[in-house]
Amino acid sequence: MSDITLNASAKVAEAAPRSAPISQIGFVGWMRANLFSGWLSTAVTLLLAYMIVRWAIGFVDWAFINAVWSVPNNQTQACRDLRGTGACWAVINEKHRFILFGTYPYEEHWRPALCIALFVGLYIVSAMRRFWRKELALIWVGVLTLIGVLMWGGVLGMPYVPQERWGGLVITLILATFGLALAFPLAILVALGRRSKLPAIKALCVLYVELIRGVPLISLLFMASVMFPLFLPEGMNIDKLLRAQLAIILFAGAYLAEVVRGGLQSLSKGQYEAADALGLSYWQKTGFIILPQALRLVIPPLVNTFIGFFKDTSLVLIIGIFDLLTAGKTAIIEPAWQGFGIEVYLTVGAIYFIFCFAMSKYSQGLEAELNRHGRR
């Protein structure tokens, strides 16, 4: 009897599952499979690691240890004495207001600073799904109206500031936010129009998309700045910023329309037939069944387009509008600060990266969340 019990215990012990070796799973396993899978892979990994460490040490020395953070009265000799061994962040300390606010009156800088904070707050609120209600549209209208009042002034004791004095980061956010916020609904309507059974509507939408996509954004900005005023009645003039904004809206709308149309075409006919079987009207079917699924499928290309157009706002330089990048370039024209462009471009690039990276990470999280809900 005891022999039978011992044999049974031995078989149970043999059948018990064993965990995989730590060298085959987890981070260690990933490194072994991808970075140290053979002698050549190991050599390349070690060489790249050595180069990265050397670069990182050199960058820390240049950017932090040997850097000059401030100079008195634009006396930049201390920065020039470094001869490239350290960064001169004093240029950012001296010119950060110009980079962020352009030539906006110094004593009124609190107004564009508040507008930047309102933009960031609007982005954060819009990213939270619990605020995805009809009231969110009213919040957008209210905040954008408040931003316009703050920037122009002329009311509530605030002096009027013409658009020519605007510049810096706030211009970039205005162009990107208004442009994409208005281009997205336009893109949805154009994408639906391209799939319309009405020949006139379909032809107009196809003509708009192909015409806009066939020319670069720079040409549209030139036309909005130079050609468009020629067609206006005598004595009538439209603000240069508004003309640039319209060009960006039309350009972004054409590209976003093709992204949305791709999502619409990716849905199976069964979704349309199921909506028709429920007796839904065209707009009910589109709003409740088709569009939510189509937009979920094209979140990555949509966000990629958003990021591209956020950076393309720098092209307004050619029509004399001082966006973030142009303000950074202009900040180092002053003779005292010439030669310190690397620090300025790194700062401007970091600002662009923060906004673009935030959009990218949010889109990844949103896509994963919607996919989880879609599988339930």
Tab-separated table of C-alpha atoms in Angstrom:
chain	number	residue	atom	x	y	z
A	1	MET	CA	0.000	0.000	0.000
A	2	SER	CA	2.838	2.379	0.909
A	3	ASP	CA	4.551	1.645	-2.429
A	4	ILE	CA	1.404	2.653	-4.298
A	5	THR	CA	1.172	5.900	-2.308
A	6	LEU	CA	4.830	6.725	-2.971
A	7	ASN	CA	4.421	6.074	-6.703
A	8	ALA	CA	1.327	8.263	-6.854
A	9	SER	CA	3.112	11.062	-5.011
A	10	ALA	CA	6.067	10.832	-7.380
A	11	LYS	CA	3.807	11.067	-10.437
A	12	VAL	CA	2.017	14.121	-8.998
A	13	ALA	CA	5.379	15.783	-8.319
A	14	GLU	CA	6.528	15.046	-11.857
A	15	ALA	CA	3.288	16.428	-13.338
A	16	ALA	CA	3.433	19.668	-11.325
A	17	PRO	CA	4.018	22.677	-13.632
A	18	ARG	CA	7.390	24.365	-13.446
A	19	SER	CA	8.047	28.035	-14.122
A	20	ALA	CA	10.163	28.936	-17.133
A	21	PRO	CA	13.789	29.886	-16.495
A	22	ILE	CA	14.228	33.589	-15.799
A	23	SER	CA	16.670	33.807	-18.692
A	24	GLN	CA	13.859	32.904	-21.101
A	25	ILE	CA	11.068	35.225	-19.926
A	26	GLY	CA	10.574	38.832	-18.909
A	27	PHE	CA	13.052	41.620	-19.541
A	28	VAL	CA	16.072	39.318	-19.310
A	29	GLY	CA	14.562	36.978	-21.860
A	30	TRP	CA	13.737	39.865	-24.186
A	31	MET	CA	17.305	41.171	-23.988
A	32	ARG	CA	18.741	37.724	-24.643
A	33	ALA	CA	16.477	37.193	-27.656
A	34	ASN	CA	16.842	40.660	-29.202
A	35	LEU	CA	20.167	42.111	-28.061
A	36	PHE	CA	22.435	39.159	-27.242
A	37	SER	CA	21.198	36.393	-29.526
A	38	GLY	CA	24.627	35.841	-31.089
A	39	TRP	CA	28.188	37.156	-31.132
A	40	LEU	CA	27.458	39.732	-33.848
A	41	SER	CA	24.310	40.967	-32.108
A	42	THR	CA	26.209	41.207	-28.804
A	43	ALA	CA	29.047	43.165	-30.405
A	44	VAL	CA	26.670	45.639	-32.050
A	45	THR	CA	24.731	46.038	-28.796
A	46	LEU	CA	27.862	46.736	-26.767
A	47	LEU	CA	29.189	49.185	-29.383
A	48	LEU	CA	25.914	51.109	-29.490
A	49	ALA	CA	25.678	51.106	-25.695
A	50	TYR	CA	29.203	52.535	-25.462
A	51	MET	CA	28.385	55.280	-27.976
A	52	ILE	CA	25.104	56.152	-26.223
A	53	VAL	CA	26.768	56.337	-22.802
A	54	ARG	CA	29.577	58.541	-24.158
A	55	TRP	CA	27.053	60.830	-25.856
A	56	ALA	CA	24.893	61.003	-22.727
A	57	ILE	CA	27.880	61.917	-20.548
A	58	GLY	CA	28.979	64.580	-23.033
A	59	PHE	CA	25.457	65.999	-23.263
A	60	VAL	CA	25.101	66.200	-19.468
A	61	ASP	CA	28.454	68.003	-19.270
A	62	TRP	CA	27.432	70.436	-22.017
A	63	ALA	CA	23.810	71.000	-20.974
A	64	PHE	CA	24.120	71.106	-17.177
A	65	ILE	CA	27.596	70.930	-15.634
A	66	ASN	CA	29.422	73.476	-17.809
A	67	ALA	CA	26.351	75.517	-18.744
A	68	VAL	CA	25.858	79.235	-18.139
A	69	TRP	CA	22.352	79.947	-16.871
A	70	SER	CA	22.309	83.733	-16.686
A	71	VAL	CA	24.410	86.759	-17.615
A	72	PRO	CA	24.066	90.390	-16.479
A	73	ASN	CA	22.770	92.956	-18.977
A	74	ASN	CA	23.234	90.820	-22.093
A	75	GLN	CA	26.966	90.494	-21.436
A	76	THR	CA	27.459	87.196	-23.254
A	77	GLN	CA	31.244	87.020	-22.988
A	78	ALA	CA	30.951	84.333	-20.302
A	79	CYS	CA	29.056	82.164	-22.773
A	80	ARG	CA	31.529	82.797	-25.575
A	81	ASP	CA	34.455	81.897	-23.315
A	82	LEU	CA	33.064	78.350	-23.068
A	83	ARG	CA	33.862	77.830	-26.781
A	84	GLY	CA	31.212	75.155	-27.176
A	85	THR	CA	32.064	73.168	-24.038
A	86	GLY	CA	28.889	74.307	-22.276
A	87	ALA	CA	25.412	75.496	-23.136
A	88	CYS	CA	24.394	79.126	-22.823
A	89	TRP	CA	20.909	78.822	-21.360
A	90	ALA	CA	21.097	82.517	-20.561
A	91	VAL	CA	19.638	83.130	-24.022
A	92	ILE	CA	16.481	81.266	-22.960
A	93	ASN	CA	16.416	83.103	-19.645
A	94	GLU	CA	16.603	86.379	-21.535
A	95	LYS	CA	14.391	85.588	-24.539
A	96	HIS	CA	11.782	83.161	-23.161
A	97	ARG	CA	9.070	85.825	-23.105
A	98	PHE	CA	9.685	86.695	-26.752
A	99	ILE	CA	9.665	82.992	-27.735
A	100	LEU	CA	6.382	82.391	-25.917
A	101	PHE	CA	4.543	85.671	-26.567
A	102	GLY	CA	6.258	87.372	-29.509
A	103	THR	CA	6.030	91.166	-29.553
A	104	TYR	CA	2.918	91.250	-27.379
A	105	PRO	CA	3.136	94.239	-24.977
A	106	TYR	CA	5.349	93.312	-22.032
A	107	GLU	CA	2.975	94.536	-19.327
A	108	GLU	CA	0.151	92.451	-20.888
A	109	HIS	CA	2.036	89.141	-21.062
A	110	TRP	CA	-0.323	87.682	-18.473
A	111	ARG	CA	-3.009	87.565	-21.149
A	112	PRO	CA	-1.289	85.208	-23.667
A	113	ALA	CA	0.094	83.225	-20.706
A	114	LEU	CA	-3.468	82.718	-19.464
A	115	CYS	CA	-4.533	81.767	-23.009
A	116	ILE	CA	-1.845	79.060	-23.138
A	117	ALA	CA	-3.083	77.728	-19.779
A	118	LEU	CA	-6.672	77.754	-21.105
A	119	PHE	CA	-5.624	75.807	-24.201
A	120	VAL	CA	-3.843	73.171	-22.103
A	121	GLY	CA	-6.817	72.935	-19.737
A	122	LEU	CA	-9.175	72.557	-22.697
A	123	TYR	CA	-7.053	69.715	-24.080
A	124	ILE	CA	-7.036	67.934	-20.703
A	125	VAL	CA	-10.801	68.253	-20.202
A	126	SER	CA	-11.492	67.088	-23.766
A	127	ALA	CA	-9.288	64.026	-23.218
A	128	MET	CA	-11.394	62.811	-20.271
A	129	ARG	CA	-14.183	60.535	-21.438
A	130	ARG	CA	-16.487	61.541	-18.589
A	131	PHE	CA	-16.727	64.990	-20.216
A	132	TRP	CA	-17.728	63.595	-23.611
A	133	ARG	CA	-21.202	65.104	-23.539
A	134	LYS	CA	-23.036	67.778	-25.477
A	135	GLU	CA	-21.916	70.331	-22.904
A	136	LEU	CA	-18.313	69.860	-24.066
A	137	ALA	CA	-19.110	71.734	-27.278
A	138	LEU	CA	-20.352	74.668	-25.207
A	139	ILE	CA	-17.148	74.543	-23.154
A	140	TRP	CA	-15.100	74.734	-26.366
A	141	VAL	CA	-17.118	77.705	-27.651
A	142	GLY	CA	-16.848	79.500	-24.312
A	143	VAL	CA	-13.107	78.920	-23.868
A	144	LEU	CA	-12.219	79.866	-27.449
A	145	THR	CA	-14.337	83.010	-27.155
A	146	LEU	CA	-12.583	83.903	-23.906
A	147	ILE	CA	-9.200	83.375	-25.578
A	148	GLY	CA	-10.195	85.763	-28.378
A	149	VAL	CA	-11.314	88.388	-25.861
A	150	LEU	CA	-8.070	88.058	-23.904
A	151	MET	CA	-5.850	88.295	-26.954
A	152	TRP	CA	-7.598	91.218	-28.629
A	153	GLY	CA	-8.690	93.063	-25.525
A	154	GLY	CA	-10.491	96.372	-25.896
A	155	VAL	CA	-13.009	95.377	-23.203
A	156	LEU	CA	-13.066	95.063	-19.406
A	157	GLY	CA	-10.274	97.588	-19.072
A	158	MET	CA	-7.835	95.581	-21.222
A	159	PRO	CA	-6.083	97.652	-23.917
A	160	TYR	CA	-6.619	96.576	-27.509
A	161	VAL	CA	-3.707	94.613	-29.015
A	162	PRO	CA	-3.733	94.188	-32.830
A	163	GLN	CA	-3.023	90.794	-34.325
A	164	GLU	CA	0.288	92.030	-35.711
A	165	ARG	CA	1.651	92.054	-32.155
A	166	TRP	CA	0.713	88.425	-31.483
A	167	GLY	CA	3.359	85.719	-31.733
A	168	GLY	CA	5.145	82.794	-30.177
A	169	LEU	CA	3.604	79.677	-28.703
A	170	VAL	CA	0.128	81.146	-28.385
A	171	ILE	CA	-0.054	81.690	-32.180
A	172	THR	CA	0.954	78.066	-32.773
A	173	LEU	CA	-1.770	76.855	-30.400
A	174	ILE	CA	-4.377	79.151	-31.953
A	175	LEU	CA	-3.634	77.983	-35.497
A	176	ALA	CA	-3.439	74.292	-34.543
A	177	THR	CA	-6.493	74.240	-32.250
A	178	PHE	CA	-8.872	76.291	-34.375
A	179	GLY	CA	-7.570	74.645	-37.534
A	180	LEU	CA	-8.012	71.034	-36.452
A	181	ALA	CA	-11.203	71.691	-34.471
A	182	LEU	CA	-12.914	73.106	-37.567
A	183	ALA	CA	-11.195	70.870	-40.116
A	184	PHE	CA	-12.319	67.627	-38.438
A	185	PRO	CA	-16.100	68.110	-38.849
A	186	LEU	CA	-15.451	69.408	-42.366
A	187	ALA	CA	-13.462	66.244	-43.084
A	188	ILE	CA	-16.299	64.028	-41.861
A	189	LEU	CA	-18.815	65.787	-44.107
A	190	VAL	CA	-16.469	65.573	-47.113
A	191	ALA	CA	-15.755	61.882	-46.472
A	192	LEU	CA	-19.478	61.161	-46.315
A	193	GLY	CA	-19.990	63.274	-49.433
A	194	ARG	CA	-17.429	61.244	-51.382
A	195	ARG	CA	-19.493	58.137	-50.624
A	196	SER	CA	-22.786	59.835	-51.460
A	197	LYS	CA	-25.070	58.450	-54.141
A	198	LEU	CA	-25.839	61.993	-55.321
A	199	PRO	CA	-23.496	62.713	-58.263
A	200	ALA	CA	-23.301	66.492	-57.686
A	201	ILE	CA	-22.299	66.195	-54.019
A	202	LYS	CA	-19.819	63.422	-54.740
A	203	ALA	CA	-18.230	65.391	-57.597
A	204	LEU	CA	-17.846	68.521	-55.469
A	205	CYS	CA	-16.219	66.572	-52.634
A	206	VAL	CA	-13.855	64.756	-54.990
A	207	LEU	CA	-12.903	68.043	-56.669
A	208	TYR	CA	-12.218	69.707	-53.298
A	209	VAL	CA	-10.043	66.857	-52.001
A	210	GLU	CA	-8.042	66.381	-55.173
A	211	LEU	CA	-7.563	70.106	-55.723
A	212	ILE	CA	-6.354	70.803	-52.172
A	213	ARG	CA	-4.164	67.692	-51.958
A	214	GLY	CA	-2.602	68.539	-55.298
A	215	VAL	CA	-0.905	71.718	-54.048
A	216	PRO	CA	1.461	72.296	-51.104
A	217	LEU	CA	0.328	74.147	-47.986
A	218	ILE	CA	2.774	76.968	-48.736
A	219	SER	CA	0.948	77.777	-51.977
A	220	LEU	CA	-2.384	77.920	-50.152
A	221	LEU	CA	-0.913	80.266	-47.552
A	222	PHE	CA	0.442	82.499	-50.333
A	223	MET	CA	-2.928	82.545	-52.054
A	224	ALA	CA	-4.727	83.330	-48.783
A	225	SER	CA	-2.280	86.130	-48.038
A	226	VAL	CA	-1.770	87.659	-51.496
A	227	MET	CA	-4.479	86.512	-53.912
A	228	PHE	CA	-7.552	86.324	-51.681
A	229	PRO	CA	-7.613	90.061	-50.798
A	230	LEU	CA	-7.738	90.885	-54.548
A	231	PHE	CA	-11.209	89.313	-54.767
A	232	LEU	CA	-12.624	91.301	-51.836
A	233	PRO	CA	-14.656	94.487	-52.309
A	234	GLU	CA	-12.681	97.711	-52.181
A	235	GLY	CA	-12.060	98.871	-48.640
A	236	MET	CA	-12.733	95.430	-47.154
A	237	ASN	CA	-9.835	93.633	-45.521
A	238	ILE	CA	-9.680	90.319	-43.633
A	239	ASP	CA	-7.150	89.802	-40.876
A	240	LYS	CA	-3.967	88.034	-42.032
A	241	LEU	CA	-4.181	85.491	-39.219
A	242	LEU	CA	-7.750	84.638	-40.202
A	243	ARG	CA	-6.710	84.133	-43.832
A	244	ALA	CA	-3.918	81.787	-42.758
A	245	GLN	CA	-6.357	79.977	-40.481
A	246	LEU	CA	-8.786	79.388	-43.354
A	247	ALA	CA	-5.988	77.984	-45.533
A	248	ILE	CA	-4.941	75.563	-42.775
A	249	ILE	CA	-8.564	74.476	-42.200
A	250	LEU	CA	-9.120	73.733	-45.888
A	251	PHE	CA	-5.795	71.917	-46.224
A	252	ALA	CA	-6.240	69.810	-43.082
A	253	GLY	CA	-9.859	69.049	-43.970
A	254	ALA	CA	-8.873	67.467	-47.292
A	255	TYR	CA	-6.260	65.170	-45.716
A	256	LEU	CA	-8.427	64.213	-42.747
A	257	ALA	CA	-11.325	63.463	-45.110
A	258	GLU	CA	-9.289	60.747	-46.812
A	259	VAL	CA	-8.376	59.231	-43.444
A	260	VAL	CA	-12.037	59.152	-42.389
A	261	ARG	CA	-13.067	57.738	-45.770
A	262	GLY	CA	-10.581	54.916	-45.275
A	263	GLY	CA	-12.275	54.071	-41.979
A	264	LEU	CA	-15.702	54.109	-43.618
A	265	GLN	CA	-14.559	51.786	-46.389
A	266	SER	CA	-13.020	49.336	-43.927
A	267	LEU	CA	-16.398	48.509	-42.382
A	268	SER	CA	-18.189	45.469	-43.699
A	269	LYS	CA	-21.528	45.748	-45.508
A	270	GLY	CA	-23.091	43.838	-42.634
A	271	GLN	CA	-22.888	46.934	-40.417
A	272	TYR	CA	-24.829	49.000	-42.942
A	273	GLU	CA	-27.364	46.231	-43.513
A	274	ALA	CA	-27.885	45.752	-39.769
A	275	ALA	CA	-28.517	49.479	-39.312
A	276	ASP	CA	-30.991	49.458	-42.222
A	277	ALA	CA	-32.756	46.444	-40.707
A	278	LEU	CA	-33.325	48.444	-37.510
A	279	GLY	CA	-35.144	51.075	-39.531
A	280	LEU	CA	-32.653	53.849	-38.764
A	281	SER	CA	-32.508	56.951	-40.907
A	282	TYR	CA	-29.320	57.876	-42.795
A	283	TRP	CA	-28.099	60.290	-40.139
A	284	GLN	CA	-29.025	57.952	-37.274
A	285	LYS	CA	-27.218	55.096	-38.975
A	286	THR	CA	-24.186	57.251	-39.650
A	287	GLY	CA	-24.031	58.892	-36.223
A	288	PHE	CA	-24.745	55.878	-34.007
A	289	ILE	CA	-23.470	52.878	-35.978
A	290	ILE	CA	-21.052	53.733	-38.774
A	291	LEU	CA	-18.978	56.735	-37.687
A	292	PRO	CA	-18.083	55.509	-34.162
A	293	GLN	CA	-16.663	52.277	-35.589
A	294	ALA	CA	-14.933	53.983	-38.512
A	295	LEU	CA	-13.259	56.614	-36.329
A	296	ARG	CA	-12.088	53.989	-33.859
A	297	LEU	CA	-10.349	52.131	-36.679
A	298	VAL	CA	-8.473	55.204	-37.911
A	299	ILE	CA	-7.297	56.693	-34.595
A	300	PRO	CA	-3.573	56.127	-35.411
A	301	PRO	CA	-3.620	57.849	-38.841
A	302	LEU	CA	-5.863	60.618	-37.481
A	303	VAL	CA	-3.448	61.437	-34.676
A	304	ASN	CA	-0.523	61.167	-37.081
A	305	THR	CA	-2.219	63.789	-39.255
A	306	PHE	CA	-2.943	65.977	-36.213
A	307	ILE	CA	0.722	65.865	-35.198
A	308	GLY	CA	1.852	66.686	-38.722
A	309	PHE	CA	-0.405	69.717	-38.976
A	310	PHE	CA	0.554	70.917	-35.497
A	311	LYS	CA	4.142	71.130	-36.742
A	312	ASP	CA	3.123	72.509	-40.154
A	313	THR	CA	1.826	75.667	-38.466
A	314	SER	CA	5.455	76.853	-38.594
A	315	LEU	CA	4.971	77.465	-42.337
A	316	VAL	CA	3.017	80.649	-41.580
A	317	LEU	CA	6.444	82.289	-41.365
A	318	ILE	CA	6.299	82.891	-45.117
A	319	ILE	CA	3.336	85.280	-44.744
A	320	GLY	CA	4.826	87.177	-41.822
A	321	ILE	CA	3.133	85.527	-38.826
A	322	PHE	CA	5.387	84.921	-35.832
A	323	ASP	CA	4.690	81.407	-34.599
A	324	LEU	CA	6.772	79.535	-32.028
A	325	LEU	CA	9.590	78.514	-34.403
A	326	THR	CA	9.765	81.927	-36.075
A	327	ALA	CA	9.921	83.649	-32.682
A	328	GLY	CA	12.805	81.355	-31.743
A	329	LYS	CA	14.681	82.211	-34.951
A	330	THR	CA	14.099	85.921	-34.436
A	331	ALA	CA	15.259	85.774	-30.808
A	332	ILE	CA	18.852	85.106	-31.870
A	333	ILE	CA	19.050	87.815	-34.537
A	334	GLU	CA	20.230	90.280	-31.904
A	335	PRO	CA	24.046	90.501	-32.230
A	336	ALA	CA	24.624	89.790	-28.538
A	337	TRP	CA	22.928	86.399	-28.840
A	338	GLN	CA	24.090	85.293	-32.261
A	339	GLY	CA	25.797	81.923	-32.170
A	340	PHE	CA	23.526	80.403	-29.520
A	341	GLY	CA	20.907	78.932	-31.826
A	342	ILE	CA	21.366	75.349	-30.581
A	343	GLU	CA	19.958	76.218	-27.167
A	344	VAL	CA	16.981	78.020	-28.693
A	345	TYR	CA	16.196	75.249	-31.178
A	346	LEU	CA	16.484	72.598	-28.452
A	347	THR	CA	14.005	74.530	-26.324
A	348	VAL	CA	11.572	75.040	-29.193
A	349	GLY	CA	11.942	71.382	-30.198
A	350	ALA	CA	11.239	70.305	-26.609
A	351	ILE	CA	7.984	72.314	-26.623
A	352	TYR	CA	6.892	70.745	-29.905
A	353	PHE	CA	7.868	67.302	-28.587
A	354	ILE	CA	5.825	67.699	-25.386
A	355	PHE	CA	2.628	68.466	-27.288
A	356	CYS	CA	3.187	65.843	-30.001
A	357	PHE	CA	4.218	63.120	-27.538
A	358	ALA	CA	1.166	63.848	-25.390
A	359	MET	CA	-1.095	63.440	-28.435
A	360	SER	CA	0.624	60.190	-29.376
A	361	LYS	CA	0.396	58.631	-25.898
A	362	TYR	CA	-3.213	59.694	-25.474
A	363	SER	CA	-4.187	58.183	-28.824
A	364	GLN	CA	-2.533	54.880	-27.890
A	365	GLY	CA	-4.419	54.745	-24.604
A	366	LEU	CA	-7.708	55.750	-26.241
A	367	GLU	CA	-7.325	53.143	-28.976
A	368	ALA	CA	-6.607	50.396	-26.427
A	369	GLU	CA	-9.570	51.451	-24.290
A	370	LEU	CA	-11.989	51.563	-27.216
A	371	ASN	CA	-10.760	48.179	-28.442
A	372	ARG	CA	-11.417	46.681	-24.991
A	373	HIS	CA	-14.947	48.088	-24.999
A	374	GLY	CA	-15.460	46.879	-28.549
A	375	ARG	CA	-14.601	43.261	-27.627
A	376	ARG	CA	-17.088	43.194	-24.766
